């Protein structure tokens, strides 16, 4: 992780660490809104008051939330991965064989090869050459990652958060909800890291010299196992835990403060 940080800063500068940030800023809000709201909706639907502890129903509600969020998650991840991978490709030789038009979303016409791609350019090229399906490449792998994540995360968070329930306030404190979100998020993130590795490999459109292309999830898993060994499936687990823990800690903490309800009340 430190080696990756130092090389990225050396080759791309400090701002290289923030490639894909605009895509995240634009789409992570609706993604988390769908995820949290869908989980609450399914909890209310599957359980009488949405409060009693029923692990099977909590897992099923999490499954529903994971399925709903991919409508935003898949294109967000697709664009973010291409932007974040652009610096690596610029610093290393690419495959000598020319890629077909449907696999060249980083440039238009005779644009110079070194020109930095933008999310708008990548999205436009994918839509132009492959249609809406281009933005949803790796949808199966995204579902395979996000559904298990939500199945692990939401029941774990609910039970951890319930340990700090304050009867007078009617909910856990912000600090407890924050720490519960951090703990549940990091555990869920590490748990599904092998699935995230597969998704990222499949959604990486441009390949460096000698890098494999994949026809699907099974093909990707087989080649990864043969060429890099089982440890490759846990690459980035530490990074994911460090990112997901505060992300979900903040999201759940703010969510449990009831800010959304207060905003809605101001319009009444």
PDB file of C-alpha atoms in Angstrom:
ATOM      1  CA  UNK A   1       0.000   0.000   0.000  1.00  0.00           C
ATOM      2  CA  UNK A   2       2.811   2.449   0.927  1.00  0.00           C
ATOM      3  CA  UNK A   3       4.761   1.421  -2.199  1.00  0.00           C
ATOM      4  CA  UNK A   4       1.703   2.114  -4.367  1.00  0.00           C
ATOM      5  CA  UNK A   5       1.204   5.504  -2.688  1.00  0.00           C
ATOM      6  CA  UNK A   6       4.814   6.592  -3.228  1.00  0.00           C
ATOM      7  CA  UNK A   7       4.947   5.456  -6.865  1.00  0.00           C
ATOM      8  CA  UNK A   8       1.621   7.104  -7.695  1.00  0.00           C
ATOM      9  CA  UNK A   9       2.686  10.424  -6.178  1.00  0.00           C
ATOM     10  CA  UNK A  10       6.085  10.225  -7.928  1.00  0.00           C
ATOM     11  CA  UNK A  11       4.627   9.499 -11.371  1.00  0.00           C
ATOM     12  CA  UNK A  12       1.336  11.462 -11.269  1.00  0.00           C
ATOM     13  CA  UNK A  13       1.844  13.976  -8.484  1.00  0.00           C
ATOM     14  CA  UNK A  14      -0.295  14.480  -5.382  1.00  0.00           C
ATOM     15  CA  UNK A  15      -3.482  14.977  -7.405  1.00  0.00           C
ATOM     16  CA  UNK A  16      -2.960  11.532  -8.902  1.00  0.00           C
ATOM     17  CA  UNK A  17      -4.272  10.177  -5.608  1.00  0.00           C
ATOM     18  CA  UNK A  18      -7.613  11.834  -6.325  1.00  0.00           C
ATOM     19  CA  UNK A  19      -8.306  10.547  -9.820  1.00  0.00           C
ATOM     20  CA  UNK A  20     -11.944   9.525 -10.063  1.00  0.00           C
ATOM     21  CA  UNK A  21     -12.932  11.819  -7.170  1.00  0.00           C
ATOM     22  CA  UNK A  22     -15.453  13.724  -9.328  1.00  0.00           C
ATOM     23  CA  UNK A  23     -17.247  10.481 -10.196  1.00  0.00           C
ATOM     24  CA  UNK A  24     -17.326   9.536  -6.524  1.00  0.00           C
ATOM     25  CA  UNK A  25     -18.630  12.957  -5.477  1.00  0.00           C
ATOM     26  CA  UNK A  26     -21.374  12.803  -8.093  1.00  0.00           C
ATOM     27  CA  UNK A  27     -22.577   9.237  -7.647  1.00  0.00           C
ATOM     28  CA  UNK A  28     -21.681   8.089  -4.138  1.00  0.00           C
ATOM     29  CA  UNK A  29     -24.508  10.184  -2.634  1.00  0.00           C
ATOM     30  CA  UNK A  30     -27.346   8.535  -4.595  1.00  0.00           C
ATOM     31  CA  UNK A  31     -25.628   5.171  -4.182  1.00  0.00           C
ATOM     32  CA  UNK A  32     -25.573   5.404  -0.379  1.00  0.00           C
ATOM     33  CA  UNK A  33     -29.059   6.948  -0.310  1.00  0.00           C
ATOM     34  CA  UNK A  34     -30.448   3.984  -2.262  1.00  0.00           C
ATOM     35  CA  UNK A  35     -28.504   1.484  -0.136  1.00  0.00           C
ATOM     36  CA  UNK A  36     -29.611   2.844   3.250  1.00  0.00           C
ATOM     37  CA  UNK A  37     -33.185   3.639   2.242  1.00  0.00           C
ATOM     38  CA  UNK A  38     -33.657   0.261   0.535  1.00  0.00           C
ATOM     39  CA  UNK A  39     -32.389  -1.572   3.610  1.00  0.00           C
ATOM     40  CA  UNK A  40     -34.852   0.333   5.830  1.00  0.00           C
ATOM     41  CA  UNK A  41     -37.675  -0.319   3.358  1.00  0.00           C
ATOM     42  CA  UNK A  42     -37.024  -4.057   3.242  1.00  0.00           C
ATOM     43  CA  UNK A  43     -36.623  -4.237   7.029  1.00  0.00           C
ATOM     44  CA  UNK A  44     -40.024  -2.605   7.491  1.00  0.00           C
ATOM     45  CA  UNK A  45     -41.500  -4.887   4.849  1.00  0.00           C
ATOM     46  CA  UNK A  46     -40.047  -8.122   6.238  1.00  0.00           C
ATOM     47  CA  UNK A  47     -40.320  -7.359   9.959  1.00  0.00           C
ATOM     48  CA  UNK A  48     -43.312  -5.946  11.816  1.00  0.00           C
ATOM     49  CA  UNK A  49     -41.698  -2.769  13.116  1.00  0.00           C
ATOM     50  CA  UNK A  50     -38.237  -3.082  11.586  1.00  0.00           C
ATOM     51  CA  UNK A  51     -36.692  -3.148  15.040  1.00  0.00           C
ATOM     52  CA  UNK A  52     -36.796  -6.716  16.355  1.00  0.00           C
ATOM     53  CA  UNK A  53     -33.735  -8.898  15.882  1.00  0.00           C
ATOM     54  CA  UNK A  54     -34.276 -11.515  13.201  1.00  0.00           C
ATOM     55  CA  UNK A  55     -30.994 -12.436  11.548  1.00  0.00           C
ATOM     56  CA  UNK A  56     -32.522 -14.147   8.506  1.00  0.00           C
ATOM     57  CA  UNK A  57     -34.805 -11.199   7.759  1.00  0.00           C
ATOM     58  CA  UNK A  58     -31.964  -8.734   8.329  1.00  0.00           C
ATOM     59  CA  UNK A  59     -29.795 -10.636   5.858  1.00  0.00           C
ATOM     60  CA  UNK A  60     -32.644 -10.730   3.345  1.00  0.00           C
ATOM     61  CA  UNK A  61     -33.173  -6.972   3.734  1.00  0.00           C
ATOM     62  CA  UNK A  62     -29.449  -6.452   3.160  1.00  0.00           C
ATOM     63  CA  UNK A  63     -29.648  -8.607   0.047  1.00  0.00           C
ATOM     64  CA  UNK A  64     -32.439  -6.393  -1.310  1.00  0.00           C
ATOM     65  CA  UNK A  65     -30.418  -3.255  -0.575  1.00  0.00           C
ATOM     66  CA  UNK A  66     -27.376  -4.669  -2.363  1.00  0.00           C
ATOM     67  CA  UNK A  67     -29.442  -5.495  -5.432  1.00  0.00           C
ATOM     68  CA  UNK A  68     -31.003  -2.028  -5.592  1.00  0.00           C
ATOM     69  CA  UNK A  69     -27.788  -0.031  -5.293  1.00  0.00           C
ATOM     70  CA  UNK A  70     -26.039  -1.541  -8.344  1.00  0.00           C
ATOM     71  CA  UNK A  71     -28.112   0.653 -10.670  1.00  0.00           C
ATOM     72  CA  UNK A  72     -25.724   3.440  -9.579  1.00  0.00           C
ATOM     73  CA  UNK A  73     -22.740   1.449  -8.277  1.00  0.00           C
ATOM     74  CA  UNK A  74     -21.898  -0.369 -11.504  1.00  0.00           C
ATOM     75  CA  UNK A  75     -21.474   2.680 -13.798  1.00  0.00           C
ATOM     76  CA  UNK A  76     -19.791   4.593 -10.950  1.00  0.00           C
ATOM     77  CA  UNK A  77     -17.209   1.848 -10.459  1.00  0.00           C
ATOM     78  CA  UNK A  78     -16.785   1.435 -14.209  1.00  0.00           C
ATOM     79  CA  UNK A  79     -15.864   5.095 -14.746  1.00  0.00           C
ATOM     80  CA  UNK A  80     -13.823   5.399 -11.555  1.00  0.00           C
ATOM     81  CA  UNK A  81     -11.645   2.389 -12.390  1.00  0.00           C
ATOM     82  CA  UNK A  82     -10.778   3.725 -15.877  1.00  0.00           C
ATOM     83  CA  UNK A  83      -9.831   7.132 -14.456  1.00  0.00           C
ATOM     84  CA  UNK A  84      -7.743   5.683 -11.642  1.00  0.00           C
ATOM     85  CA  UNK A  85      -5.999   3.260 -13.981  1.00  0.00           C
ATOM     86  CA  UNK A  86      -5.082   5.914 -16.565  1.00  0.00           C
ATOM     87  CA  UNK A  87      -1.856   6.942 -14.802  1.00  0.00           C
ATOM     88  CA  UNK A  88      -0.572   3.366 -14.631  1.00  0.00           C
ATOM     89  CA  UNK A  89      -1.246   2.862 -18.325  1.00  0.00           C
ATOM     90  CA  UNK A  90       0.502   6.123 -19.215  1.00  0.00           C
ATOM     91  CA  UNK A  91       3.611   5.039 -17.306  1.00  0.00           C
ATOM     92  CA  UNK A  92       3.782   1.515 -18.738  1.00  0.00           C
ATOM     93  CA  UNK A  93       3.652   0.118 -22.286  1.00  0.00           C
ATOM     94  CA  UNK A  94       0.335  -1.227 -23.473  1.00  0.00           C
ATOM     95  CA  UNK A  95      -0.480  -4.190 -25.636  1.00  0.00           C
ATOM     96  CA  UNK A  96       0.899  -3.762 -29.118  1.00  0.00           C
ATOM     97  CA  UNK A  97      -2.220  -5.062 -30.866  1.00  0.00           C
ATOM     98  CA  UNK A  98      -4.734  -2.272 -31.537  1.00  0.00           C
ATOM     99  CA  UNK A  99      -7.908  -2.610 -29.494  1.00  0.00           C
ATOM    100  CA  UNK A 100     -11.280  -2.623 -31.220  1.00  0.00           C
ATOM    101  CA  UNK A 101     -13.315   0.566 -31.104  1.00  0.00           C
ATOM    102  CA  UNK A 102     -15.696  -0.892 -28.529  1.00  0.00           C
ATOM    103  CA  UNK A 103     -12.790  -1.374 -26.112  1.00  0.00           C
ATOM    104  CA  UNK A 104     -11.209   2.099 -26.519  1.00  0.00           C
ATOM    105  CA  UNK A 105     -13.240   4.384 -24.291  1.00  0.00           C
ATOM    106  CA  UNK A 106     -10.356   6.637 -23.309  1.00  0.00           C
ATOM    107  CA  UNK A 107     -10.066   8.676 -26.460  1.00  0.00           C
ATOM    108  CA  UNK A 108     -12.023  10.002 -29.367  1.00  0.00           C
ATOM    109  CA  UNK A 109     -10.830  10.013 -32.961  1.00  0.00           C
ATOM    110  CA  UNK A 110      -7.219  11.099 -33.262  1.00  0.00           C
ATOM    111  CA  UNK A 111      -6.815  12.446 -29.735  1.00  0.00           C
ATOM    112  CA  UNK A 112      -3.271  11.996 -28.467  1.00  0.00           C
ATOM    113  CA  UNK A 113      -2.664   8.808 -26.546  1.00  0.00           C
ATOM    114  CA  UNK A 114      -1.185  10.665 -23.561  1.00  0.00           C
ATOM    115  CA  UNK A 115      -4.229  12.887 -23.088  1.00  0.00           C
ATOM    116  CA  UNK A 116      -5.868  12.316 -19.713  1.00  0.00           C
ATOM    117  CA  UNK A 117      -9.344  10.849 -20.024  1.00  0.00           C
ATOM    118  CA  UNK A 118     -12.368  12.401 -18.371  1.00  0.00           C
ATOM    119  CA  UNK A 119     -15.431  10.659 -16.962  1.00  0.00           C
ATOM    120  CA  UNK A 120     -17.610  12.415 -19.550  1.00  0.00           C
ATOM    121  CA  UNK A 121     -15.398  11.259 -22.435  1.00  0.00           C
ATOM    122  CA  UNK A 122     -15.262   7.671 -21.193  1.00  0.00           C
ATOM    123  CA  UNK A 123     -19.031   7.554 -20.614  1.00  0.00           C
ATOM    124  CA  UNK A 124     -19.739   9.035 -24.055  1.00  0.00           C
ATOM    125  CA  UNK A 125     -17.445   6.568 -25.825  1.00  0.00           C
ATOM    126  CA  UNK A 126     -18.957   3.612 -23.984  1.00  0.00           C
ATOM    127  CA  UNK A 127     -22.483   4.747 -24.846  1.00  0.00           C
ATOM    128  CA  UNK A 128     -21.536   5.445 -28.458  1.00  0.00           C
ATOM    129  CA  UNK A 129     -19.771   2.147 -29.093  1.00  0.00           C
ATOM    130  CA  UNK A 130     -21.561  -0.286 -26.780  1.00  0.00           C
ATOM    131  CA  UNK A 131     -24.751   1.426 -25.713  1.00  0.00           C
ATOM    132  CA  UNK A 132     -25.992   1.422 -22.122  1.00  0.00           C
ATOM    133  CA  UNK A 133     -24.520  -2.068 -21.663  1.00  0.00           C
ATOM    134  CA  UNK A 134     -21.040  -0.507 -21.871  1.00  0.00           C
ATOM    135  CA  UNK A 135     -21.589   1.388 -18.623  1.00  0.00           C
ATOM    136  CA  UNK A 136     -22.884  -1.789 -16.987  1.00  0.00           C
ATOM    137  CA  UNK A 137     -19.972  -4.032 -17.957  1.00  0.00           C
ATOM    138  CA  UNK A 138     -19.237  -6.218 -14.943  1.00  0.00           C
ATOM    139  CA  UNK A 139     -22.788  -5.962 -13.611  1.00  0.00           C
ATOM    140  CA  UNK A 140     -22.770  -9.617 -12.567  1.00  0.00           C
ATOM    141  CA  UNK A 141     -19.480  -9.194 -10.716  1.00  0.00           C
ATOM    142  CA  UNK A 142     -20.777  -6.022  -9.045  1.00  0.00           C
ATOM    143  CA  UNK A 143     -23.880  -7.856  -7.844  1.00  0.00           C
ATOM    144  CA  UNK A 144     -21.684 -10.732  -6.687  1.00  0.00           C
ATOM    145  CA  UNK A 145     -19.726  -8.288  -4.521  1.00  0.00           C
ATOM    146  CA  UNK A 146     -22.421  -5.896  -3.286  1.00  0.00           C
ATOM    147  CA  UNK A 147     -25.077  -8.420  -2.289  1.00  0.00           C
ATOM    148  CA  UNK A 148     -22.774 -10.410   0.056  1.00  0.00           C
ATOM    149  CA  UNK A 149     -21.362  -7.124   1.386  1.00  0.00           C
ATOM    150  CA  UNK A 150     -24.827  -5.893   2.341  1.00  0.00           C
ATOM    151  CA  UNK A 151     -25.812  -9.300   3.731  1.00  0.00           C
ATOM    152  CA  UNK A 152     -22.805  -9.118   6.074  1.00  0.00           C
ATOM    153  CA  UNK A 153     -22.814  -5.383   6.769  1.00  0.00           C
ATOM    154  CA  UNK A 154     -26.409  -4.492   7.664  1.00  0.00           C
ATOM    155  CA  UNK A 155     -27.167  -7.276  10.183  1.00  0.00           C
ATOM    156  CA  UNK A 156     -23.731  -6.795  11.761  1.00  0.00           C
ATOM    157  CA  UNK A 157     -24.208  -3.038  12.026  1.00  0.00           C
ATOM    158  CA  UNK A 158     -27.750  -3.390  13.416  1.00  0.00           C
ATOM    159  CA  UNK A 159     -26.609  -5.756  16.149  1.00  0.00           C
ATOM    160  CA  UNK A 160     -23.501  -3.744  17.043  1.00  0.00           C
ATOM    161  CA  UNK A 161     -25.499  -0.517  17.075  1.00  0.00           C
ATOM    162  CA  UNK A 162     -28.176  -2.108  19.256  1.00  0.00           C
ATOM    163  CA  UNK A 163     -25.562  -2.725  21.961  1.00  0.00           C
ATOM    164  CA  UNK A 164     -25.404   1.043  22.519  1.00  0.00           C
ATOM    165  CA  UNK A 165     -29.161   1.672  22.366  1.00  0.00           C
ATOM    166  CA  UNK A 166     -30.230   4.442  24.758  1.00  0.00           C
ATOM    167  CA  UNK A 167     -33.824   4.004  25.932  1.00  0.00           C
ATOM    168  CA  UNK A 168     -34.160   7.671  26.888  1.00  0.00           C
ATOM    169  CA  UNK A 169     -32.945   8.960  23.521  1.00  0.00           C
ATOM    170  CA  UNK A 170     -34.638   6.139  21.610  1.00  0.00           C
ATOM    171  CA  UNK A 171     -31.460   5.410  19.633  1.00  0.00           C
ATOM    172  CA  UNK A 172     -27.732   4.871  19.983  1.00  0.00           C
ATOM    173  CA  UNK A 173     -25.396   7.837  20.291  1.00  0.00           C
ATOM    174  CA  UNK A 174     -23.654   9.291  17.261  1.00  0.00           C
ATOM    175  CA  UNK A 175     -20.290   8.003  18.500  1.00  0.00           C
ATOM    176  CA  UNK A 176     -21.622   4.477  18.951  1.00  0.00           C
ATOM    177  CA  UNK A 177     -23.318   4.461  15.533  1.00  0.00           C
ATOM    178  CA  UNK A 178     -20.106   5.779  13.984  1.00  0.00           C
ATOM    179  CA  UNK A 179     -17.955   3.073  15.581  1.00  0.00           C
ATOM    180  CA  UNK A 180     -20.527   0.377  14.705  1.00  0.00           C
ATOM    181  CA  UNK A 181     -20.479   1.519  11.066  1.00  0.00           C
ATOM    182  CA  UNK A 182     -16.664   1.499  11.032  1.00  0.00           C
ATOM    183  CA  UNK A 183     -16.439  -2.005  12.521  1.00  0.00           C
ATOM    184  CA  UNK A 184     -19.190  -3.529  10.369  1.00  0.00           C
ATOM    185  CA  UNK A 185     -17.891  -1.802   7.221  1.00  0.00           C
ATOM    186  CA  UNK A 186     -14.310  -2.969   7.636  1.00  0.00           C
ATOM    187  CA  UNK A 187     -15.337  -6.569   8.376  1.00  0.00           C
ATOM    188  CA  UNK A 188     -17.733  -6.695   5.411  1.00  0.00           C
ATOM    189  CA  UNK A 189     -15.146  -5.071   3.111  1.00  0.00           C
ATOM    190  CA  UNK A 190     -12.430  -7.602   3.939  1.00  0.00           C
ATOM    191  CA  UNK A 191     -14.924 -10.466   3.635  1.00  0.00           C
ATOM    192  CA  UNK A 192     -15.848  -9.623   0.037  1.00  0.00           C
ATOM    193  CA  UNK A 193     -12.366  -8.516  -1.115  1.00  0.00           C
ATOM    194  CA  UNK A 194     -11.935 -11.578  -3.428  1.00  0.00           C
ATOM    195  CA  UNK A 195     -15.142 -10.592  -5.223  1.00  0.00           C
ATOM    196  CA  UNK A 196     -13.998  -6.974  -5.467  1.00  0.00           C
ATOM    197  CA  UNK A 197     -10.696  -8.101  -7.027  1.00  0.00           C
ATOM    198  CA  UNK A 198     -12.606 -10.052  -9.702  1.00  0.00           C
ATOM    199  CA  UNK A 199     -14.936  -7.116 -10.378  1.00  0.00           C
ATOM    200  CA  UNK A 200     -12.056  -4.668 -10.749  1.00  0.00           C
ATOM    201  CA  UNK A 201     -10.116  -6.947 -13.119  1.00  0.00           C
ATOM    202  CA  UNK A 202     -13.212  -7.460 -15.299  1.00  0.00           C
ATOM    203  CA  UNK A 203     -14.091  -3.748 -15.410  1.00  0.00           C
ATOM    204  CA  UNK A 204     -10.559  -2.617 -16.314  1.00  0.00           C
ATOM    205  CA  UNK A 205     -10.971  -1.966 -20.031  1.00  0.00           C
ATOM    206  CA  UNK A 206      -7.436  -1.040 -21.073  1.00  0.00           C
ATOM    207  CA  UNK A 207      -4.743  -3.612 -20.490  1.00  0.00           C
ATOM    208  CA  UNK A 208      -1.006  -3.168 -20.070  1.00  0.00           C
ATOM    209  CA  UNK A 209       1.547  -5.233 -21.968  1.00  0.00           C
ATOM    210  CA  UNK A 210       1.138  -8.926 -21.111  1.00  0.00           C
ATOM    211  CA  UNK A 211      -2.042  -8.430 -19.072  1.00  0.00           C
ATOM    212  CA  UNK A 212      -4.926 -10.845 -19.595  1.00  0.00           C
ATOM    213  CA  UNK A 213      -8.408 -10.097 -20.806  1.00  0.00           C
ATOM    214  CA  UNK A 214     -11.313 -11.967 -19.251  1.00  0.00           C
ATOM    215  CA  UNK A 215     -14.485 -13.408 -20.741  1.00  0.00           C
ATOM    216  CA  UNK A 216     -16.333 -13.567 -17.438  1.00  0.00           C
ATOM    217  CA  UNK A 217     -16.170 -14.175 -13.697  1.00  0.00           C
ATOM    218  CA  UNK A 218     -15.119 -17.834 -13.944  1.00  0.00           C
ATOM    219  CA  UNK A 219     -12.423 -17.099 -16.515  1.00  0.00           C
ATOM    220  CA  UNK A 220     -11.068 -14.245 -14.390  1.00  0.00           C
ATOM    221  CA  UNK A 221     -11.018 -16.358 -11.207  1.00  0.00           C
ATOM    222  CA  UNK A 222      -9.307 -19.268 -12.987  1.00  0.00           C
ATOM    223  CA  UNK A 223      -6.567 -17.126 -14.552  1.00  0.00           C
ATOM    224  CA  UNK A 224      -6.002 -15.231 -11.324  1.00  0.00           C
ATOM    225  CA  UNK A 225      -5.621 -18.467  -9.340  1.00  0.00           C
ATOM    226  CA  UNK A 226      -3.240 -20.042 -11.882  1.00  0.00           C
ATOM    227  CA  UNK A 227      -1.053 -17.003 -12.562  1.00  0.00           C
ATOM    228  CA  UNK A 228      -0.955 -15.176  -9.227  1.00  0.00           C
ATOM    229  CA  UNK A 229      -2.036 -17.727  -6.645  1.00  0.00           C
ATOM    230  CA  UNK A 230      -4.706 -17.586  -3.937  1.00  0.00           C
ATOM    231  CA  UNK A 231      -3.142 -14.565  -2.212  1.00  0.00           C
ATOM    232  CA  UNK A 232      -4.090 -12.432  -5.242  1.00  0.00           C
ATOM    233  CA  UNK A 233      -7.743 -12.656  -4.207  1.00  0.00           C
ATOM    234  CA  UNK A 234      -6.985 -10.635  -1.070  1.00  0.00           C
ATOM    235  CA  UNK A 235      -5.050  -7.849  -2.768  1.00  0.00           C
ATOM    236  CA  UNK A 236      -6.151  -4.466  -1.478  1.00  0.00           C
ATOM    237  CA  UNK A 237      -7.986  -5.866   1.568  1.00  0.00           C
ATOM    238  CA  UNK A 238      -6.211  -3.442   3.892  1.00  0.00           C
ATOM    239  CA  UNK A 239      -6.949  -0.461   1.647  1.00  0.00           C
ATOM    240  CA  UNK A 240     -10.601  -1.413   1.375  1.00  0.00           C
ATOM    241  CA  UNK A 241     -10.944  -1.734   5.146  1.00  0.00           C
ATOM    242  CA  UNK A 242      -9.311   1.696   5.646  1.00  0.00           C
ATOM    243  CA  UNK A 243     -11.652   3.318   3.106  1.00  0.00           C
ATOM    244  CA  UNK A 244     -14.925   1.518   3.846  1.00  0.00           C
ATOM    245  CA  UNK A 245     -14.678   1.789   7.659  1.00  0.00           C
ATOM    246  CA  UNK A 246     -14.857   5.618   7.926  1.00  0.00           C
ATOM    247  CA  UNK A 247     -17.130   5.843   4.881  1.00  0.00           C
ATOM    248  CA  UNK A 248     -19.841   3.735   6.484  1.00  0.00           C
ATOM    249  CA  UNK A 249     -19.087   5.071   9.954  1.00  0.00           C
ATOM    250  CA  UNK A 250     -19.816   8.615   8.779  1.00  0.00           C
ATOM    251  CA  UNK A 251     -22.781   7.553   6.631  1.00  0.00           C
ATOM    252  CA  UNK A 252     -24.457   5.617   9.436  1.00  0.00           C
ATOM    253  CA  UNK A 253     -23.616   8.223  12.068  1.00  0.00           C
ATOM    254  CA  UNK A 254     -25.168  11.031  10.013  1.00  0.00           C
ATOM    255  CA  UNK A 255     -28.071   8.800   9.018  1.00  0.00           C
ATOM    256  CA  UNK A 256     -28.866   8.071  12.656  1.00  0.00           C
ATOM    257  CA  UNK A 257     -28.693  11.768  13.563  1.00  0.00           C
ATOM    258  CA  UNK A 258     -31.894  12.118  11.542  1.00  0.00           C
ATOM    259  CA  UNK A 259     -30.594  14.914   9.310  1.00  0.00           C
ATOM    260  CA  UNK A 260     -32.667  13.590   6.395  1.00  0.00           C
ATOM    261  CA  UNK A 261     -35.847  13.722   8.469  1.00  0.00           C
ATOM    262  CA  UNK A 262     -35.093  17.303   9.557  1.00  0.00           C
ATOM    263  CA  UNK A 263     -34.557  18.387   5.955  1.00  0.00           C
ATOM    264  CA  UNK A 264     -37.851  16.800   4.923  1.00  0.00           C
ATOM    265  CA  UNK A 265     -39.660  18.456   7.834  1.00  0.00           C
ATOM    266  CA  UNK A 266     -38.425  21.880   6.715  1.00  0.00           C
ATOM    267  CA  UNK A 267     -40.388  21.458   3.459  1.00  0.00           C
ATOM    268  CA  UNK A 268     -43.640  20.592   5.231  1.00  0.00           C
TER     269      UNK A 268
END
